[in-house]
Coordinates of C-alpha atoms in Angstrom, one line a residue:
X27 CA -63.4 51.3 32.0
X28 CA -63.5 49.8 28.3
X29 CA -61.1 52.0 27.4
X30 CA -58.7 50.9 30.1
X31 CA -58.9 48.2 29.9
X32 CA -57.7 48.3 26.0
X33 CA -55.2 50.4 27.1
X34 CA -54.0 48.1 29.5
X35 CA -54.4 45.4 26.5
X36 CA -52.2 47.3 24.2
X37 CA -49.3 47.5 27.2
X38 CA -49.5 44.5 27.6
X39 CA -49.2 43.0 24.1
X40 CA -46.4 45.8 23.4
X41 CA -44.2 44.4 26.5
X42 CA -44.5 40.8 25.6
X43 CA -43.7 41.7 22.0
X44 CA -40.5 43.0 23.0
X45 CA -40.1 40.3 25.1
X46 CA -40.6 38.0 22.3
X47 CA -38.0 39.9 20.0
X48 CA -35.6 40.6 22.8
X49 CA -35.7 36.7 23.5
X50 CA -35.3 36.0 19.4
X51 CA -31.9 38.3 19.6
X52 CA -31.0 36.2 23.1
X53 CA -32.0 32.7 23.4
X54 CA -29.5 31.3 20.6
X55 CA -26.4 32.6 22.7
X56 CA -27.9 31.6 26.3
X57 CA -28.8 28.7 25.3
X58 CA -24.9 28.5 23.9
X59 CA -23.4 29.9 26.9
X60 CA -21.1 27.0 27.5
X61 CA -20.5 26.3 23.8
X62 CA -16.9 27.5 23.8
X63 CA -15.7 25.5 26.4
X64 CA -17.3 22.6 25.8
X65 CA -15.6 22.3 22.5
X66 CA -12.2 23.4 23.8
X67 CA -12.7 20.9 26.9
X68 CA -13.8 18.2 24.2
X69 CA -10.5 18.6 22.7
X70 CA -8.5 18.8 25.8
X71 CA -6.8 22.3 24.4
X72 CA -8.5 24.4 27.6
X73 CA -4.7 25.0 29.0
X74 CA -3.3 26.1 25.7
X75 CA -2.7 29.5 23.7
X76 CA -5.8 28.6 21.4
X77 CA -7.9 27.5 24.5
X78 CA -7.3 30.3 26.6
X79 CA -8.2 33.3 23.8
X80 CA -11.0 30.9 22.7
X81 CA -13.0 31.2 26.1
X82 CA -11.9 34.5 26.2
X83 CA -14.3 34.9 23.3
X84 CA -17.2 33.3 24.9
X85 CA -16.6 35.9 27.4
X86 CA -16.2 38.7 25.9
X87 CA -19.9 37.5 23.6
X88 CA -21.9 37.3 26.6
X89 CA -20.6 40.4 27.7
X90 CA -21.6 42.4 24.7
X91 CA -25.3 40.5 24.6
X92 CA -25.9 41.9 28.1
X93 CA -24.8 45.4 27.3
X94 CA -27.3 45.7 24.3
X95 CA -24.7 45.0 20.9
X96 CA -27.1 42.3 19.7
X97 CA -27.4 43.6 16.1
X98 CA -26.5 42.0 12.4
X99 CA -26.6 45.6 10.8
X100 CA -25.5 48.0 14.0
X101 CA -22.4 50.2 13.2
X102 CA -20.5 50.6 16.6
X103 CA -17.4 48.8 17.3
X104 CA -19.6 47.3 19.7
X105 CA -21.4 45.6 17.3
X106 CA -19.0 44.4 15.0
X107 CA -17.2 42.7 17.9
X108 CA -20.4 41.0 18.8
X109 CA -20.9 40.3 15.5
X110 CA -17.5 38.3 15.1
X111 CA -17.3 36.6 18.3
X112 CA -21.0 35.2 18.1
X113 CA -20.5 33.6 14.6
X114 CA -17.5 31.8 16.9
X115 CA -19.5 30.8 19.0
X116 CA -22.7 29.7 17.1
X117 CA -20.0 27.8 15.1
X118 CA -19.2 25.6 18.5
X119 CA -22.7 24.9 18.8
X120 CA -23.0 23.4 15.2
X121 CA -19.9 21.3 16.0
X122 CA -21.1 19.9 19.7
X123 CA -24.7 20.3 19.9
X124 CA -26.2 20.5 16.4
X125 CA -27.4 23.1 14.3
X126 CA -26.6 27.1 15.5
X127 CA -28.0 30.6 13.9
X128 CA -25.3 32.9 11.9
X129 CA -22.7 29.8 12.1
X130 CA -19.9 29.8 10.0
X131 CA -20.8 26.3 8.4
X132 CA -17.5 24.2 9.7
X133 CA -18.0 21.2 9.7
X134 CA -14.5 19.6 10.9
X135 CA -12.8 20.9 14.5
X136 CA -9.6 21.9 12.7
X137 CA -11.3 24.8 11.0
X138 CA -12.7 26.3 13.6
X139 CA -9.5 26.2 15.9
X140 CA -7.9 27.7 12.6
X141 CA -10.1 30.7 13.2
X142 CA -9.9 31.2 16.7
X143 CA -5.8 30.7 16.1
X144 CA -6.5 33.9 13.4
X145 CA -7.5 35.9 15.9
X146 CA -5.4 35.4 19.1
X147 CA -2.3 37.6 18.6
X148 CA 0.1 34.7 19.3
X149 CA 2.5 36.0 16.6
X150 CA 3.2 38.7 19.1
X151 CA 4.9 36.1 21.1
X152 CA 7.8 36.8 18.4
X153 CA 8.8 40.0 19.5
X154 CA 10.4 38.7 22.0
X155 CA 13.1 37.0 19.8
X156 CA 14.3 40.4 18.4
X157 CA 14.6 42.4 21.7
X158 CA 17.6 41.7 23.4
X159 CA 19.5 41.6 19.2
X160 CA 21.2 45.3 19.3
X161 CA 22.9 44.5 23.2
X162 CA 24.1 41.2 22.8
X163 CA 25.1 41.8 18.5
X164 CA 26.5 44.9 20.6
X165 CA 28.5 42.8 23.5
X166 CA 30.2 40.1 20.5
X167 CA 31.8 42.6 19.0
X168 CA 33.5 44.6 21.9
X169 CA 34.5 40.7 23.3
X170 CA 36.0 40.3 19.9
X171 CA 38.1 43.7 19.6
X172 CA 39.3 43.0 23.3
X173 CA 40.6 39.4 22.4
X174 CA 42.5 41.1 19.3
X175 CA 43.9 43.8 21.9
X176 CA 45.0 40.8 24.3
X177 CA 46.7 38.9 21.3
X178 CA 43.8 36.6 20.9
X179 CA 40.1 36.4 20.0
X180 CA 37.8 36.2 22.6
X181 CA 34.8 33.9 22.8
X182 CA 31.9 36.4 23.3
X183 CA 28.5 35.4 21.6
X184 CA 25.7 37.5 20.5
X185 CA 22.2 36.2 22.1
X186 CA 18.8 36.1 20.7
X187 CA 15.3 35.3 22.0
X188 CA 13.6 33.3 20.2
X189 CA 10.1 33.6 20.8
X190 CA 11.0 33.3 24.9
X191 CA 13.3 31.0 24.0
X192 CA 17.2 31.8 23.9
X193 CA 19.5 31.1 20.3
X194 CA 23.5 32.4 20.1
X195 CA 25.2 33.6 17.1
X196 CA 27.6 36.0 16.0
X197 CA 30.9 35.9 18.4
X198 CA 33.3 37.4 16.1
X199 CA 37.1 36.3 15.4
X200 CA 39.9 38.1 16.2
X201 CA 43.3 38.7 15.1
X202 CA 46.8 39.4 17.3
X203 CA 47.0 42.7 17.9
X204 CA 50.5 44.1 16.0
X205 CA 53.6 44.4 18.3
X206 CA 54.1 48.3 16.3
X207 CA 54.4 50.8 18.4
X208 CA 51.2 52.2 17.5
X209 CA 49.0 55.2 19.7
X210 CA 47.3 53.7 22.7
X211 CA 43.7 55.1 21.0
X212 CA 42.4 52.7 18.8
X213 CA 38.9 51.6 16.8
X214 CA 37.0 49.3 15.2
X215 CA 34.5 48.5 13.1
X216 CA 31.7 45.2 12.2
X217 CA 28.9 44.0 10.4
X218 CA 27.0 41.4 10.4
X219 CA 24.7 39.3 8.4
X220 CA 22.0 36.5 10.7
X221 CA 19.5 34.0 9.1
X222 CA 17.4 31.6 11.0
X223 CA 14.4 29.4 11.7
X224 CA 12.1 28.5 14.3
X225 CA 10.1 25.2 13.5
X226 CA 6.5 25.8 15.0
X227 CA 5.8 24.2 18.5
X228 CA 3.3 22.0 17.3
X229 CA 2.9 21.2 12.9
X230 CA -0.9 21.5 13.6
X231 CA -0.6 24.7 15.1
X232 CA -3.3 24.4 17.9
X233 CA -1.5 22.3 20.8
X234 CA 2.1 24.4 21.0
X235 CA 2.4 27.2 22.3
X236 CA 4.3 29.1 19.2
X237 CA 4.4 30.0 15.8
X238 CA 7.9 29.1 13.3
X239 CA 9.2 32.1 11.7
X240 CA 11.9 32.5 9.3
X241 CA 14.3 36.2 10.2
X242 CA 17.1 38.2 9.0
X243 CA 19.6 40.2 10.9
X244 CA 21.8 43.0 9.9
X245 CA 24.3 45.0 12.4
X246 CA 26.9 47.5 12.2
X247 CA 29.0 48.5 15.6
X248 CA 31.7 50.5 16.0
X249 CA 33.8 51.4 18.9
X250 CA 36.6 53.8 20.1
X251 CA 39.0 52.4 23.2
X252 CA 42.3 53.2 25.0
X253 CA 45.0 50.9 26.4
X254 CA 47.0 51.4 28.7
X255 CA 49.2 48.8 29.9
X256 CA 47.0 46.0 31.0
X257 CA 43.6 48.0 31.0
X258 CA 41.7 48.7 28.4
X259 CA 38.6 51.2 28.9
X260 CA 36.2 51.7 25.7
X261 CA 32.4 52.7 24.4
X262 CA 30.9 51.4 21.2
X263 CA 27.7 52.4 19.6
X264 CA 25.8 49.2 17.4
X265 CA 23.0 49.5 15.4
X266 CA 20.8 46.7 14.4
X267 CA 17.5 46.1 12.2
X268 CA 15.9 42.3 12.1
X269 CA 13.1 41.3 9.6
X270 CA 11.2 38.3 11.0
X271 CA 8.3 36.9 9.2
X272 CA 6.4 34.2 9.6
X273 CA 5.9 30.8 8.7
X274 CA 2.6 30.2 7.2
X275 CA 0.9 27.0 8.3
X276 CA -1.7 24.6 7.0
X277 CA -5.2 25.0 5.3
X278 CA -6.8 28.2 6.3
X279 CA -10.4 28.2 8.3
X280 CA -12.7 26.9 6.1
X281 CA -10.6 24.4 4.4
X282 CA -11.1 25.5 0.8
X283 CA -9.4 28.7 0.8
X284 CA -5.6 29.5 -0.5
X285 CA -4.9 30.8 2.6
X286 CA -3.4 29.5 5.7
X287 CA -4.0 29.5 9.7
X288 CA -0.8 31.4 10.3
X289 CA -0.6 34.3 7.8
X290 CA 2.4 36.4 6.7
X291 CA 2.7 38.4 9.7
X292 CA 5.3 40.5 10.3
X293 CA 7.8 41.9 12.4
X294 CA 10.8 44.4 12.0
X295 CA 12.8 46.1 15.1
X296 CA 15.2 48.2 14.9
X297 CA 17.6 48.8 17.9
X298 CA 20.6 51.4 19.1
X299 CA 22.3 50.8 22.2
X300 CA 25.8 52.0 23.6
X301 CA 27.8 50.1 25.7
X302 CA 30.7 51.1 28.1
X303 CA 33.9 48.2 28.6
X304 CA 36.6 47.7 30.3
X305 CA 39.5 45.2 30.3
X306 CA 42.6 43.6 32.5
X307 CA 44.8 41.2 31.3
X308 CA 47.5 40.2 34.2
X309 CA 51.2 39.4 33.5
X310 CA 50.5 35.5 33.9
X311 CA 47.7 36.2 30.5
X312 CA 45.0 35.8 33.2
X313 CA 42.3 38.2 32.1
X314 CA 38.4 40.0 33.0
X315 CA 36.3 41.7 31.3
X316 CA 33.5 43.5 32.1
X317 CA 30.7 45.1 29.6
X318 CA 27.7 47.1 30.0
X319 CA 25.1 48.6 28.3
X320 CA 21.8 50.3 27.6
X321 CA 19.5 50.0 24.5
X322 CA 16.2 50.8 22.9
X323 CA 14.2 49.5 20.2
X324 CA 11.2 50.2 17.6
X325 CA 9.2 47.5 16.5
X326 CA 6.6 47.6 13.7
X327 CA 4.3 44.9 13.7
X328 CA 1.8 43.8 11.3
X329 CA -0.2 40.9 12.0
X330 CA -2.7 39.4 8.8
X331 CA -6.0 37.0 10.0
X332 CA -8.2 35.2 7.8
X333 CA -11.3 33.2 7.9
X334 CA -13.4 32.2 4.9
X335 CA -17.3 30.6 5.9
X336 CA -18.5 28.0 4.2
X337 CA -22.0 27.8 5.2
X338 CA -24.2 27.4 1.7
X339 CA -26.6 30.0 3.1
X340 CA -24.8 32.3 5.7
X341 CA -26.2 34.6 7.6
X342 CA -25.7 38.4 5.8
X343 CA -23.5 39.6 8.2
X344 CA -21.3 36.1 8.0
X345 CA -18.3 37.0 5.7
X346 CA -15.0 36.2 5.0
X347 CA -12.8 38.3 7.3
X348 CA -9.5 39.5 5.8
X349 CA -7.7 41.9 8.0
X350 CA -5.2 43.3 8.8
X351 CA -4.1 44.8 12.1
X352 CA -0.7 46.7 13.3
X353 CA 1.0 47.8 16.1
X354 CA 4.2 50.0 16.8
X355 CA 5.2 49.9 20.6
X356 CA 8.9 50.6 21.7
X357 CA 11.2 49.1 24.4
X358 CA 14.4 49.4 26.1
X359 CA 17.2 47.2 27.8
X360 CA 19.9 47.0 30.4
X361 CA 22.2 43.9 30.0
X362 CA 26.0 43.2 31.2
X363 CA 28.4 40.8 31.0
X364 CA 31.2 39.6 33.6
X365 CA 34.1 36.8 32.2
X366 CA 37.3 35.7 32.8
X367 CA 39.8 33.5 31.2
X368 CA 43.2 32.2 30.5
X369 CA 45.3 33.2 26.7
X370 CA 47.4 29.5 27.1
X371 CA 50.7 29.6 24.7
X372 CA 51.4 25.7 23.1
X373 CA 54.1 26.2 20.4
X374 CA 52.4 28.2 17.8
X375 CA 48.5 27.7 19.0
X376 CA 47.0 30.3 21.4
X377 CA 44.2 28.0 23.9
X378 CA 41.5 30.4 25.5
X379 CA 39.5 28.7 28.2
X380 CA 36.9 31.0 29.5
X381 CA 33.9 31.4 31.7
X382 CA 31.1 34.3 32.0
X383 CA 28.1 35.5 33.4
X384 CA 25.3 37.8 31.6
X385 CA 22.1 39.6 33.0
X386 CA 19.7 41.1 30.5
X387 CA 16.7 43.0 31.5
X388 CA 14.1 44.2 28.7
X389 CA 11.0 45.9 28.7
X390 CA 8.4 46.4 26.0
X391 CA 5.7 48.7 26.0
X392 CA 1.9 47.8 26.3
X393 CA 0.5 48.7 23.1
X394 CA -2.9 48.4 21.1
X395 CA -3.1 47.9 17.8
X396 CA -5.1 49.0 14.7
X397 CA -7.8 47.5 12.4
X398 CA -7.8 47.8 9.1
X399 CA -11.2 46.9 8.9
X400 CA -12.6 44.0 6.7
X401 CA -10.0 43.6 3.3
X402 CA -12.5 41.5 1.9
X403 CA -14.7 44.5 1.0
X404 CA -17.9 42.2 2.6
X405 CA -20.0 43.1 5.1
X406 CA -20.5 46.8 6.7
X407 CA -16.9 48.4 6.2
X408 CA -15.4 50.8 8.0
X409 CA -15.4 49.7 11.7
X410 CA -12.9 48.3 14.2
X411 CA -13.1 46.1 16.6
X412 CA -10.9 43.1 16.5
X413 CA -7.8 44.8 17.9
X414 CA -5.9 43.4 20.5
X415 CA -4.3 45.3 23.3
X416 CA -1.3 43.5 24.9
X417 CA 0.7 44.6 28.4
X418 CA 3.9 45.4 29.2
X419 CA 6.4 43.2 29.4
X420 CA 9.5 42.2 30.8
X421 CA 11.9 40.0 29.3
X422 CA 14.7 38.6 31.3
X423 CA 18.0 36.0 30.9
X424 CA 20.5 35.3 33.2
X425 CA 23.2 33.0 31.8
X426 CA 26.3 31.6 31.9
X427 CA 29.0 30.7 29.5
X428 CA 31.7 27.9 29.8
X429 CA 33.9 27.5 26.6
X430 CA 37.2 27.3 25.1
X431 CA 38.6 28.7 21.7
X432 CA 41.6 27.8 19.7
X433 CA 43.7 29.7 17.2
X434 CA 46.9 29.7 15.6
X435 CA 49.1 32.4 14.0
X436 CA 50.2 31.4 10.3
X437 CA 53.1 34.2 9.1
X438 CA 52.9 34.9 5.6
X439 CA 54.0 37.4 2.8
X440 CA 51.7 40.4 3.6
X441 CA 51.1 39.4 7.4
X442 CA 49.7 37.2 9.8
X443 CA 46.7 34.7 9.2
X444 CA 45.1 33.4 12.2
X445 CA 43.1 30.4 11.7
X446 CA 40.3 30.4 15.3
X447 CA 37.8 27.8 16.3
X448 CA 35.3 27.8 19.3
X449 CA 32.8 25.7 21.3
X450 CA 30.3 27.6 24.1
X451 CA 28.2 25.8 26.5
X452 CA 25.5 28.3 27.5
X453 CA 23.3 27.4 30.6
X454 CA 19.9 30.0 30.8
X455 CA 18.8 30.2 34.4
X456 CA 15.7 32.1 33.9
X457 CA 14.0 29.1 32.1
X458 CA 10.6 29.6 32.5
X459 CA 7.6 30.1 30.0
X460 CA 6.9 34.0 29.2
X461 CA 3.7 35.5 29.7
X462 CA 1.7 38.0 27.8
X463 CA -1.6 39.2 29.1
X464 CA -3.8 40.4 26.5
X465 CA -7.7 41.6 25.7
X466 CA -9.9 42.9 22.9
X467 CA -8.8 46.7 22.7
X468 CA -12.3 47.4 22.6
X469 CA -13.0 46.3 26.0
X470 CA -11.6 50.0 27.6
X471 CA -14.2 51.6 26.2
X472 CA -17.1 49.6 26.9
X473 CA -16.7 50.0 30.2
X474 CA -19.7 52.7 30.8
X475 CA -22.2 51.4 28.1
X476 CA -25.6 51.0 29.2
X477 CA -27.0 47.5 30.5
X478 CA -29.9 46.1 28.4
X479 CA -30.7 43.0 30.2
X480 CA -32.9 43.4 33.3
X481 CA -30.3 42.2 36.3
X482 CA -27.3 41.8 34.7
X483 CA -24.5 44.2 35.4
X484 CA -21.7 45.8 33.0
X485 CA -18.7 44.0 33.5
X486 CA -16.3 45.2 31.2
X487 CA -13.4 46.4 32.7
X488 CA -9.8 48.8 32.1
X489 CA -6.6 47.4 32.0
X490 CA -5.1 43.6 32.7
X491 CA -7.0 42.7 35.7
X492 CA -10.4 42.3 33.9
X493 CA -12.0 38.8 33.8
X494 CA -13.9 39.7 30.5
X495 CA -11.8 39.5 27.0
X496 CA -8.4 39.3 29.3
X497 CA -6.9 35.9 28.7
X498 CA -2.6 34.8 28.5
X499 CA -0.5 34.4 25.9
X500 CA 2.3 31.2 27.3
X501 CA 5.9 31.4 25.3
X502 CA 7.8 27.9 24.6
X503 CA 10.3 27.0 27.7
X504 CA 13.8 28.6 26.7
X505 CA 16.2 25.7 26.2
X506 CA 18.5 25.4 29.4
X507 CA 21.6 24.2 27.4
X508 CA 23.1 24.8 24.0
X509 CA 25.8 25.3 22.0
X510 CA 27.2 27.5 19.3
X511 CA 30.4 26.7 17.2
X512 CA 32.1 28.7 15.2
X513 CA 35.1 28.9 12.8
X514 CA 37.0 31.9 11.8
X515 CA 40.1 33.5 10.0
X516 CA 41.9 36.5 10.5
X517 CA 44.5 38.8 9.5
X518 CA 47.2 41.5 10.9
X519 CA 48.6 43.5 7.8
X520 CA 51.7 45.8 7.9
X521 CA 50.3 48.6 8.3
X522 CA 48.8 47.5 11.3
X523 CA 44.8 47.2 10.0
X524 CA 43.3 43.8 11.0
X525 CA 40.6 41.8 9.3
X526 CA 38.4 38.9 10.0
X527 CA 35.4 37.1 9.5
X528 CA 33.5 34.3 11.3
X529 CA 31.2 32.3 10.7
X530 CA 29.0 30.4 13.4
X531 CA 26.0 28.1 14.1
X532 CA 23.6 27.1 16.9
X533 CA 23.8 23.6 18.2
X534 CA 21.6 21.8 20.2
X535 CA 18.9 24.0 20.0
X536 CA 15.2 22.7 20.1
X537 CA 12.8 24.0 17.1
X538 CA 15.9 26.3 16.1
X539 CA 18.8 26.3 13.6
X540 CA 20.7 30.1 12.8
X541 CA 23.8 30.8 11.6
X542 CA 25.5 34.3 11.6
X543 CA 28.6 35.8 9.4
X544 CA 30.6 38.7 10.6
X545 CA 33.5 40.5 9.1
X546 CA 35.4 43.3 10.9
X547 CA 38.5 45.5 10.7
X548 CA 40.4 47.5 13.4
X549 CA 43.0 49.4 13.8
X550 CA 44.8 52.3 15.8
X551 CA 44.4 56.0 15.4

């Protein structure tokens, strides 16, 4: 009986040990459970990029508590994850409810949002602005070489996403196509140089919904068509690669560090797409053209986050995180254009009032990305966890165009000059935010890992549809209306080889400002 009785004395002392140090591992982040929210409600940011992947956090830490990842020193994936998103967390709890175990020391609200803007992905939001580049860089060009076949330039536009939203450049000049008798088979050939910038949706970087960048844009297209008569019928190849980088903003997490809360991420795409045309031009110089075309893209993305504690005596596993994390997902398009217009003779000016409609359709891959690991060299290196994964998506535009363009032929020594100006009014129908569902990358594969707290269930789940780490990613509303000018000259030589270049700017544009130069020759075979 004694000896029962000790034996029953020792179970007992062993279970409410474990207990006790199961409760020491728990009781900071259940009795934190709401810390998150509380300090994104206190801040009224709960509907907002930084909101949204901030509770998804607080989520995604309960989660991992529950499923037995409650360790400073474990070397899973598991438990580096809970290891970043509790420090997060215990950080809220400093700043709402007073002191917190393993916090990162903030002591001001901006740095904390700064570190939960490190880790969302938002930057991904930029892909969208070089998507739908090799199509519509494709579709300017072919409107230009059929306004030189019609004896004027037409005013197609090259379009541009800008982060969801919609900027124009890169309509190309034309010149009057020679009145030789030259073969009916002709080509042409263009390049093009972009720059532009997006100002950030909000200067502190927490309210708006999108990062500024700064990009570049180069394109070459070139095209083979036949007239005859009235009709022209043609296919052109372009090829396009865009750099986008962006813009870093403010002091990083932390306050003290040289770094920012929007870090040298990085984008470059490159695009082909092919395109099949065809114009007719009636004996009154009434004219329609109609262009479509197929694409596909590569994009390389690298995306840097930083956040640097500044708690006087951290917690061991508290270090500065340096990362960086990279992603290579592809995508394809569909887009076409329909426009008509009137070539209007006054004396020596040409007057090209037109109107047109264009449909775009582009899809980009779901994609996860890749951890570097911790660039810092601090704390237990190796592991990967703070990878995002984001969905597919599908990018769409249906606009229309109302503009009118002027030019003049000027006869000199070696040829004509033709002076050409132009003003678009472009009207996006498809004006609503974007939306990009995204979660930890981790999340797939937690789905079967044992459950360490008595009653609760495993809750991590595959794909979009998961309530755990899932959380949306809002774009900026594309503009409805804008306007791009532009200002060009051109030249028909003797030998029947025509030149140009153009130069053209956005107007009108919220948050944006580009400009685009193009140069060009064609000729006949």
């Amino acid at each position: 009986m004694t000896r029962f009785l000790r034996a029953f004395d020792a179970k007992i002392v062993h279970a409410i040990s474990l207990s006790v140090a199961l409760g020491c591992m728990l009781a900071p982040h259940a009795a934190t459970a709401q810390n998150i929210p509380a300090f994104i409600d206190g801040l009224d940011l709960a509907d907002t990029n930084t909101g949204r992947s901030a509770n998804a956090i607080q989520r995604t830490c309960g989660e991992l508590i529950q499923t037995g990842f409650v360790s400073t020193t474990g070397t899973s994936s598991g438990n580096e994850l809970w290891r970043r998103c509790n420090e997060l967390v215990a950080t809220a709890q400093g700043l709402t409810s007073g002191p917190a175990v393993r916090t990162l020391g903030y002591t001001e609200d901006d740095d904390l949002l700064a570190a939960f803007q490190q880790v969302n992905g938002e930057e991904t939001l930029s892909q969208s602005s070089l998507s739908q580049n090799g199509t519509y860089e494709q579709f300017s060009s072919i409107g230009a070489r059929l306004g030189a076949l019609r004896g004027a330039s037409s005013a197609s536009v090259t379009s541009v996403a800008a982060n969801g939203s919609e900027f124009m450049y890169g309509s190309g000049g034309g010149a009057a196509a020679d009145d030789a008798p030259f073969s009916p088979w002709g080509w042409f050939i263009r390049g093009t140089y972009a720059s532009g910038e997006r100002d950030p949706s909000d200067p502190n970087g927490f309210v708006g919904e999108e990062n500024g960048f700064d990009f570049n844009q180069y394109g070459m297209t070139f095209g083979i068509d036949h007239s005859s008569g009235s009709r022209v019928w043609g296919v052109a190849i372009n090829y396009s690669s865009y750099d986008l980088d962006m813009q870093t903003l403010g002091a990083a997490a932390g306050g003290t560090s040289p770094t920012d809360r929007v870090n040298d991420s990085t984008i470059e795409s490159d695009s082909v797409s092919a395109t099949v045309y065809f114009d007719y031009t009636s004996d009154s110089n009434v004219y329609f053209s109609a262009l479509m075309g197929l694409g596909s893209q590569s994009f390389d993305l690298a995306r840097s986050f930083i956040y640097v504690p500044t708690c006087t005596a951290c917690a061991a596993d508290v270090v500065t995180q340096s990362r960086t994390l990279v992603g290579a997902p592809d995508g394809d398009s569909q887009a076409s254009t329909l426009s008509f217009g009137r070539m209007i003779q006054s004396g020596s000016w040409v007057i090209d009032p037109h109107i047109g409609i264009t449909y775009d359709n582009i899809t980009i891959d779901s994609f996860a990305e890749s951890d570097s690991g911790n660039a810092s060299n601090e704390g237990i290196q190796g592991i990967s966890a703070m990878q995002l994964m984001f969905d597919k998506q599908t990018i769409k535009s249906f606009r229309s165009t109302v503009g009118v363009q002027f030019s003049k032929n000027v006869n000199t020594s070696f040829g004509s000059v033709r002076p050409t100006f132009s003003l678009d009014w472009h009207h996006e129908f498809e004006d609503d935010p974007r939306e990009l569902r995204v979660k930890y990358a981790m999340e797939d594969a937690l789905v079967g890992a044992p459950v360490v707290v008595p009653g609760a269930s495993n809750d991590f789940a595959e794909g979009f549809d998961c309530t755990v780490s899932c959380f949306t990613l809002l774009s900026e509303a594309p503009d409805s209306d804008f306007f791009v000018f532009g200002a060009g000259l051109a030249a028909s030589h003797s030998n029947g080889i025509q030149s140009f270049a153009m130069l053209e700017g956005l107007l009108g544009y919220d948050n944006l400002s580009t400009y685009a130069l193009t140069i060009g020759l064609r000729g006949q075979f």
